[in-house]
């Protein structure tokens, strides 16, 4: 079966195929499609996930052997295969054809790759997946459709944008889908549920202090502790809401932790960030942080974020801003005394 990304949700609601191929050049939409498959698989008892990153010298035979290995206590698992480009080679094609033609009830195969040209779409391994499973082709959102796409995304955040507001946002992001997603996330954070007009967006964007919260993590990831703490102090002086500060810092930390996980499995920093659709304008700072932060340090910083959350909720009686200072300094590479 061959589907567009728009029809995937309906297909998943009807049945779960044994093998999926998701192809496209829009990282956001590709990742969301993969997330939808994973979520449906988990609901069907596929609780384990095995990630395979295909690079030069990848051992396809080992993957096949692992897919057939059975254990008395093994759980149903998702075998995820990420290919930077849709050219697995002869051995890879043989392995994929076998995975498609001889499915296991205990495995779900999920292959994620870039855009396929006509030659690849007609290849034997793609045809095998189309015959026994589902091929999902992700197409870019055309510029003319972007305002409607933005309105739909805002509606899911309980924000009802009028046509002028959606057109303004589409113009601001210049057709960049990841940037549009970022703007929607920001507005969902900054605005209460309800109607959104062009004036609402202009006011939100014009209030630059609200977006300074993202500069804290950016400076910290670059190792500039002085600037990071200065911006943090400025936010506190403006009575900025602590939950928003925590959201921004925790988002960067979660990205870093997940990137490190992919890097331990052989991916480069750039490919890991793209796989997790880290915002483009954050990638240079995050790459710097990935080059110097050890996983143990990141785990400690995530625990610091959890402490700050408990302080905000009143579970721990202490000032969350002091914990923010410790967290930001730690992200920049400087250790401060604990706030609690």
mmCIF file of N, CA, C and O in Angstrom, residues 95-154:
data_model
loop_
_atom_site.group_PDB
_atom_site.id
_atom_site.type_symbol
_atom_site.label_atom_id
_atom_site.label_comp_id
_atom_site.label_asym_id
_atom_site.label_seq_id
_atom_site.Cartn_x
_atom_site.Cartn_y
_atom_site.Cartn_z
ATOM 1 N N UNK A 95 18.040 -7.701 2.451
ATOM 2 C CA UNK A 95 17.565 -7.789 3.835
ATOM 3 C C UNK A 95 16.170 -7.201 3.983
ATOM 4 O O UNK A 95 15.300 -7.776 4.655
ATOM 5 N N UNK A 96 15.929 -6.058 3.340
ATOM 6 C CA UNK A 96 14.618 -5.409 3.455
ATOM 7 C C UNK A 96 13.539 -6.251 2.792
ATOM 8 O O UNK A 96 12.420 -6.387 3.320
ATOM 9 N N UNK A 97 13.866 -6.840 1.634
ATOM 10 C CA UNK A 97 12.900 -7.716 0.959
ATOM 11 C C UNK A 97 12.535 -8.885 1.873
ATOM 12 O O UNK A 97 11.356 -9.251 1.996
ATOM 13 N N UNK A 98 13.536 -9.452 2.554
ATOM 14 C CA UNK A 98 13.270 -10.565 3.462
ATOM 15 C C UNK A 98 12.436 -10.121 4.656
ATOM 16 O O UNK A 98 11.506 -10.821 5.078
ATOM 17 N N UNK A 99 12.743 -8.949 5.215
ATOM 18 C CA UNK A 99 11.963 -8.435 6.345
ATOM 19 C C UNK A 99 10.505 -8.217 5.952
ATOM 20 O O UNK A 99 9.591 -8.461 6.744
ATOM 21 N N UNK A 100 10.292 -7.752 4.704
ATOM 22 C CA UNK A 100 8.926 -7.492 4.245
ATOM 23 C C UNK A 100 8.177 -8.784 3.945
ATOM 24 O O UNK A 100 7.001 -8.941 4.300
ATOM 25 N N UNK A 101 8.864 -9.728 3.290
ATOM 26 C CA UNK A 101 8.205 -10.952 2.835
ATOM 27 C C UNK A 101 8.005 -11.966 3.952
ATOM 28 O O UNK A 101 7.109 -12.815 3.867
ATOM 29 N N UNK A 102 8.841 -11.899 4.997
ATOM 30 C CA UNK A 102 8.761 -12.861 6.089
ATOM 31 C C UNK A 102 8.581 -12.135 7.422
ATOM 32 O O UNK A 102 9.459 -12.139 8.278
ATOM 33 N N UNK A 103 7.450 -11.471 7.608
ATOM 34 C CA UNK A 103 7.243 -10.690 8.834
ATOM 35 C C UNK A 103 7.110 -11.577 10.058
ATOM 36 O O UNK A 103 6.665 -12.725 9.970
ATOM 37 N N UNK A 104 7.492 -11.021 11.195
ATOM 38 C CA UNK A 104 7.328 -11.700 12.476
ATOM 39 C C UNK A 104 6.240 -10.996 13.265
ATOM 40 O O UNK A 104 6.178 -9.756 13.289
ATOM 41 N N UNK A 105 5.415 -11.771 13.923
ATOM 42 C CA UNK A 105 4.342 -11.182 14.739
ATOM 43 C C UNK A 105 4.896 -10.396 15.918
ATOM 44 O O UNK A 105 4.191 -9.564 16.499
ATOM 45 N N UNK A 106 6.158 -10.640 16.262
ATOM 46 C CA UNK A 106 6.774 -9.968 17.404
ATOM 47 C C UNK A 106 7.562 -8.724 17.004
ATOM 48 O O UNK A 106 8.122 -8.045 17.864
ATOM 49 N N UNK A 107 7.651 -8.447 15.695
ATOM 50 C CA UNK A 107 8.424 -7.305 15.225
ATOM 51 C C UNK A 107 7.582 -6.402 14.335
ATOM 52 O O UNK A 107 6.748 -6.882 13.556
ATOM 53 N N UNK A 108 7.804 -5.109 14.456
ATOM 54 C CA UNK A 108 7.290 -4.149 13.487
ATOM 55 C C UNK A 108 8.491 -3.395 12.930
ATOM 56 O O UNK A 108 9.299 -2.868 13.703
ATOM 57 N N UNK A 109 8.632 -3.375 11.623
ATOM 58 C CA UNK A 109 9.783 -2.732 10.987
ATOM 59 C C UNK A 109 9.379 -1.336 10.530
ATOM 60 O O UNK A 109 8.364 -1.161 9.846
ATOM 61 N N UNK A 110 10.171 -0.358 10.909
ATOM 62 C CA UNK A 110 9.925 1.034 10.528
ATOM 63 C C UNK A 110 11.194 1.583 9.878
ATOM 64 O O UNK A 110 12.221 1.721 10.531
ATOM 65 N N UNK A 111 11.127 1.866 8.578
ATOM 66 C CA UNK A 111 12.270 2.388 7.829
ATOM 67 C C UNK A 111 12.007 3.855 7.522
ATOM 68 O O UNK A 111 10.942 4.226 7.022
ATOM 69 N N UNK A 112 12.985 4.702 7.823
ATOM 70 C CA UNK A 112 12.862 6.146 7.615
ATOM 71 C C UNK A 112 14.012 6.599 6.722
ATOM 72 O O UNK A 112 15.182 6.298 7.010
ATOM 73 N N UNK A 113 13.694 7.310 5.652
ATOM 74 C CA UNK A 113 14.736 7.758 4.744
ATOM 75 C C UNK A 113 14.315 9.052 4.060
ATOM 76 O O UNK A 113 13.217 9.568 4.285
ATOM 77 N N UNK A 114 15.207 9.572 3.215
ATOM 78 C CA UNK A 114 14.930 10.815 2.516
ATOM 79 C C UNK A 114 14.028 10.617 1.309
ATOM 80 O O UNK A 114 13.482 9.530 1.067
ATOM 81 N N UNK A 115 13.887 11.661 0.536
ATOM 82 C CA UNK A 115 13.015 11.634 -0.638
ATOM 83 C C UNK A 115 13.512 10.612 -1.649
ATOM 84 O O UNK A 115 14.710 10.507 -1.917
ATOM 85 N N UNK A 116 12.600 9.839 -2.228
ATOM 86 C CA UNK A 116 12.956 8.818 -3.215
ATOM 87 C C UNK A 116 12.632 9.313 -4.624
ATOM 88 O O UNK A 116 11.535 9.833 -4.866
ATOM 89 N N UNK A 117 13.578 9.136 -5.541
ATOM 90 C CA UNK A 117 13.282 9.467 -6.937
ATOM 91 C C UNK A 117 12.550 8.299 -7.579
ATOM 92 O O UNK A 117 12.305 7.253 -6.956
ATOM 93 N N UNK A 118 12.186 8.451 -8.842
ATOM 94 C CA UNK A 118 11.406 7.425 -9.523
ATOM 95 C C UNK A 118 12.099 6.080 -9.582
ATOM 96 O O UNK A 118 11.461 5.025 -9.440
ATOM 97 N N UNK A 119 13.427 6.096 -9.764
ATOM 98 C CA UNK A 119 14.174 4.838 -9.849
ATOM 99 C C UNK A 119 14.089 4.076 -8.535
ATOM 100 O O UNK A 119 13.850 2.853 -8.519
ATOM 101 N N UNK A 120 14.250 4.777 -7.422
ATOM 102 C CA UNK A 120 14.191 4.120 -6.114
ATOM 103 C C UNK A 120 12.775 3.627 -5.828
ATOM 104 O O UNK A 120 12.581 2.522 -5.310
ATOM 105 N N UNK A 121 11.764 4.425 -6.199
ATOM 106 C CA UNK A 121 10.382 4.021 -5.950
ATOM 107 C C UNK A 121 10.025 2.721 -6.667
ATOM 108 O O UNK A 121 9.173 1.963 -6.203
ATOM 109 N N UNK A 122 10.706 2.466 -7.771
ATOM 110 C CA UNK A 122 10.441 1.247 -8.537
ATOM 111 C C UNK A 122 11.394 0.104 -8.184
ATOM 112 O O UNK A 122 11.344 -0.955 -8.819
ATOM 113 N N UNK A 123 12.251 0.314 -7.193
ATOM 114 C CA UNK A 123 13.218 -0.717 -6.820
ATOM 115 C C UNK A 123 12.504 -1.891 -6.148
ATOM 116 O O UNK A 123 11.387 -1.766 -5.637
ATOM 117 N N UNK A 124 13.183 -3.037 -6.136
ATOM 118 C CA UNK A 124 12.546 -4.249 -5.607
ATOM 119 C C UNK A 124 12.276 -4.159 -4.111
ATOM 120 O O UNK A 124 11.274 -4.700 -3.614
ATOM 121 N N UNK A 125 13.138 -3.454 -3.370
ATOM 122 C CA UNK A 125 12.920 -3.399 -1.917
ATOM 123 C C UNK A 125 11.747 -2.495 -1.569
ATOM 124 O O UNK A 125 10.983 -2.802 -0.645
ATOM 125 N N UNK A 126 11.577 -1.398 -2.314
ATOM 126 C CA UNK A 126 10.408 -0.536 -2.075
ATOM 127 C C UNK A 126 9.134 -1.260 -2.497
ATOM 128 O O UNK A 126 8.106 -1.202 -1.805
ATOM 129 N N UNK A 127 9.195 -1.976 -3.629
ATOM 130 C CA UNK A 127 8.031 -2.733 -4.101
ATOM 131 C C UNK A 127 7.622 -3.805 -3.093
ATOM 132 O O UNK A 127 6.424 -4.056 -2.889
ATOM 133 N N UNK A 128 8.623 -4.429 -2.459
ATOM 134 C CA UNK A 128 8.319 -5.457 -1.446
ATOM 135 C C UNK A 128 7.579 -4.854 -0.257
ATOM 136 O O UNK A 128 6.627 -5.444 0.274
ATOM 137 N N UNK A 129 8.010 -3.662 0.175
ATOM 138 C CA UNK A 129 7.324 -3.002 1.298
ATOM 139 C C UNK A 129 5.918 -2.599 0.886
ATOM 140 O O UNK A 129 4.958 -2.775 1.651
ATOM 141 N N UNK A 130 5.782 -2.079 -0.345
ATOM 142 C CA UNK A 130 4.458 -1.671 -0.818
ATOM 143 C C UNK A 130 3.512 -2.867 -0.893
ATOM 144 O O UNK A 130 2.317 -2.740 -0.616
ATOM 145 N N UNK A 131 4.042 -4.049 -1.228
ATOM 146 C CA UNK A 131 3.222 -5.252 -1.342
ATOM 147 C C UNK A 131 2.807 -5.785 0.026
ATOM 148 O O UNK A 131 1.650 -6.190 0.223
ATOM 149 N N UNK A 132 3.729 -5.788 0.988
ATOM 150 C CA UNK A 132 3.470 -6.428 2.279
ATOM 151 C C UNK A 132 3.177 -5.440 3.413
ATOM 152 O O UNK A 132 2.773 -5.867 4.499
ATOM 153 N N UNK A 133 3.425 -4.169 3.178
ATOM 154 C CA UNK A 133 3.243 -3.182 4.237
ATOM 155 C C UNK A 133 2.749 -1.854 3.689
ATOM 156 O O UNK A 133 1.871 -1.812 2.813
ATOM 157 N N UNK A 134 3.329 -0.770 4.175
ATOM 158 C CA UNK A 134 2.862 0.573 3.806
ATOM 159 C C UNK A 134 4.059 1.467 3.473
ATOM 160 O O UNK A 134 5.019 1.543 4.250
ATOM 161 N N UNK A 135 3.989 2.129 2.334
ATOM 162 C CA UNK A 135 4.968 3.143 1.943
ATOM 163 C C UNK A 135 4.310 4.504 2.124
ATOM 164 O O UNK A 135 3.266 4.780 1.518
ATOM 165 N N UNK A 136 4.893 5.332 2.955
ATOM 166 C CA UNK A 136 4.344 6.663 3.241
ATOM 167 C C UNK A 136 5.265 7.715 2.633
ATOM 168 O O UNK A 136 6.431 7.821 3.019
ATOM 169 N N UNK A 137 4.755 8.452 1.674
ATOM 170 C CA UNK A 137 5.541 9.512 1.043
ATOM 171 C C UNK A 137 5.114 10.864 1.614
ATOM 172 O O UNK A 137 3.950 11.229 1.554
ATOM 173 N N UNK A 138 6.095 11.566 2.168
ATOM 174 C CA UNK A 138 5.846 12.878 2.770
ATOM 175 C C UNK A 138 6.205 13.955 1.767
ATOM 176 O O UNK A 138 7.350 14.033 1.309
ATOM 177 N N UNK A 139 5.226 14.776 1.437
ATOM 178 C CA UNK A 139 5.453 15.852 0.473
ATOM 179 C C UNK A 139 5.543 17.192 1.201
ATOM 180 O O UNK A 139 4.867 17.405 2.211
ATOM 181 N N UNK A 140 6.372 18.101 0.721
ATOM 182 C CA UNK A 140 6.462 19.430 1.355
ATOM 183 C C UNK A 140 5.113 20.145 1.320
ATOM 184 O O UNK A 140 4.290 19.892 0.434
ATOM 185 N N UNK A 141 4.902 21.009 2.296
ATOM 186 C CA UNK A 141 3.703 21.853 2.298
ATOM 187 C C UNK A 141 3.965 23.030 1.367
ATOM 188 O O UNK A 141 4.870 23.831 1.598
ATOM 189 N N UNK A 142 3.193 23.110 0.295
ATOM 190 C CA UNK A 142 3.392 24.191 -0.667
ATOM 191 C C UNK A 142 3.092 25.535 -0.010
ATOM 192 O O UNK A 142 2.283 25.636 0.904
ATOM 193 N N UNK A 143 3.772 26.561 -0.512
ATOM 194 C CA UNK A 143 3.633 27.892 0.082
ATOM 195 C C UNK A 143 2.175 28.336 0.128
ATOM 196 O O UNK A 143 1.729 28.938 1.105
ATOM 197 N N UNK A 144 1.426 28.003 -0.912
ATOM 198 C CA UNK A 144 0.021 28.418 -0.960
ATOM 199 C C UNK A 144 -0.806 27.730 0.125
ATOM 200 O O UNK A 144 -1.826 28.261 0.572
ATOM 201 N N UNK A 145 -0.363 26.538 0.564
ATOM 202 C CA UNK A 145 -1.099 25.788 1.589
ATOM 203 C C UNK A 145 -0.611 26.083 3.001
ATOM 204 O O UNK A 145 -1.227 25.641 3.977
ATOM 205 N N UNK A 146 0.502 26.813 3.113
ATOM 206 C CA UNK A 146 1.099 27.011 4.430
ATOM 207 C C UNK A 146 0.191 27.754 5.406
ATOM 208 O O UNK A 146 0.099 27.359 6.583
ATOM 209 N N UNK A 147 -0.509 28.821 5.005
ATOM 210 C CA UNK A 147 -1.417 29.478 5.968
ATOM 211 C C UNK A 147 -2.459 28.526 6.545
ATOM 212 O O UNK A 147 -2.733 28.554 7.749
ATOM 213 N N UNK A 148 -3.032 27.674 5.702
ATOM 214 C CA UNK A 148 -4.030 26.705 6.201
ATOM 215 C C UNK A 148 -3.367 25.706 7.149
ATOM 216 O O UNK A 148 -3.970 25.311 8.163
ATOM 217 N N UNK A 149 -2.147 25.299 6.832
ATOM 218 C CA UNK A 149 -1.409 24.370 7.700
ATOM 219 C C UNK A 149 -1.165 25.014 9.068
ATOM 220 O O UNK A 149 -1.330 24.373 10.113
ATOM 221 N N UNK A 150 -0.786 26.288 9.058
ATOM 222 C CA UNK A 150 -0.529 27.015 10.303
ATOM 223 C C UNK A 150 -1.820 27.142 11.120
ATOM 224 O O UNK A 150 -1.812 26.931 12.343
ATOM 225 N N UNK A 151 -2.925 27.466 10.467
ATOM 226 C CA UNK A 151 -4.204 27.581 11.183
ATOM 227 C C UNK A 151 -4.582 26.256 11.827
ATOM 228 O O UNK A 151 -5.074 26.226 12.966
ATOM 229 N N UNK A 152 -4.346 25.158 11.118
ATOM 230 C CA UNK A 152 -4.672 23.840 11.666
ATOM 231 C C UNK A 152 -3.816 23.537 12.889
ATOM 232 O O UNK A 152 -4.316 23.028 13.901
ATOM 233 N N UNK A 153 -2.516 23.850 12.799
ATOM 234 C CA UNK A 153 -1.618 23.600 13.929
ATOM 235 C C UNK A 153 -1.986 24.472 15.135
ATOM 236 O O UNK A 153 -1.949 24.015 16.281
ATOM 237 N N UNK A 154 -2.331 25.716 14.900
ATOM 238 C CA UNK A 154 -2.739 26.594 16.000
ATOM 239 C C UNK A 154 -4.042 26.106 16.627
ATOM 240 O O UNK A 154 -4.213 26.168 17.846
#
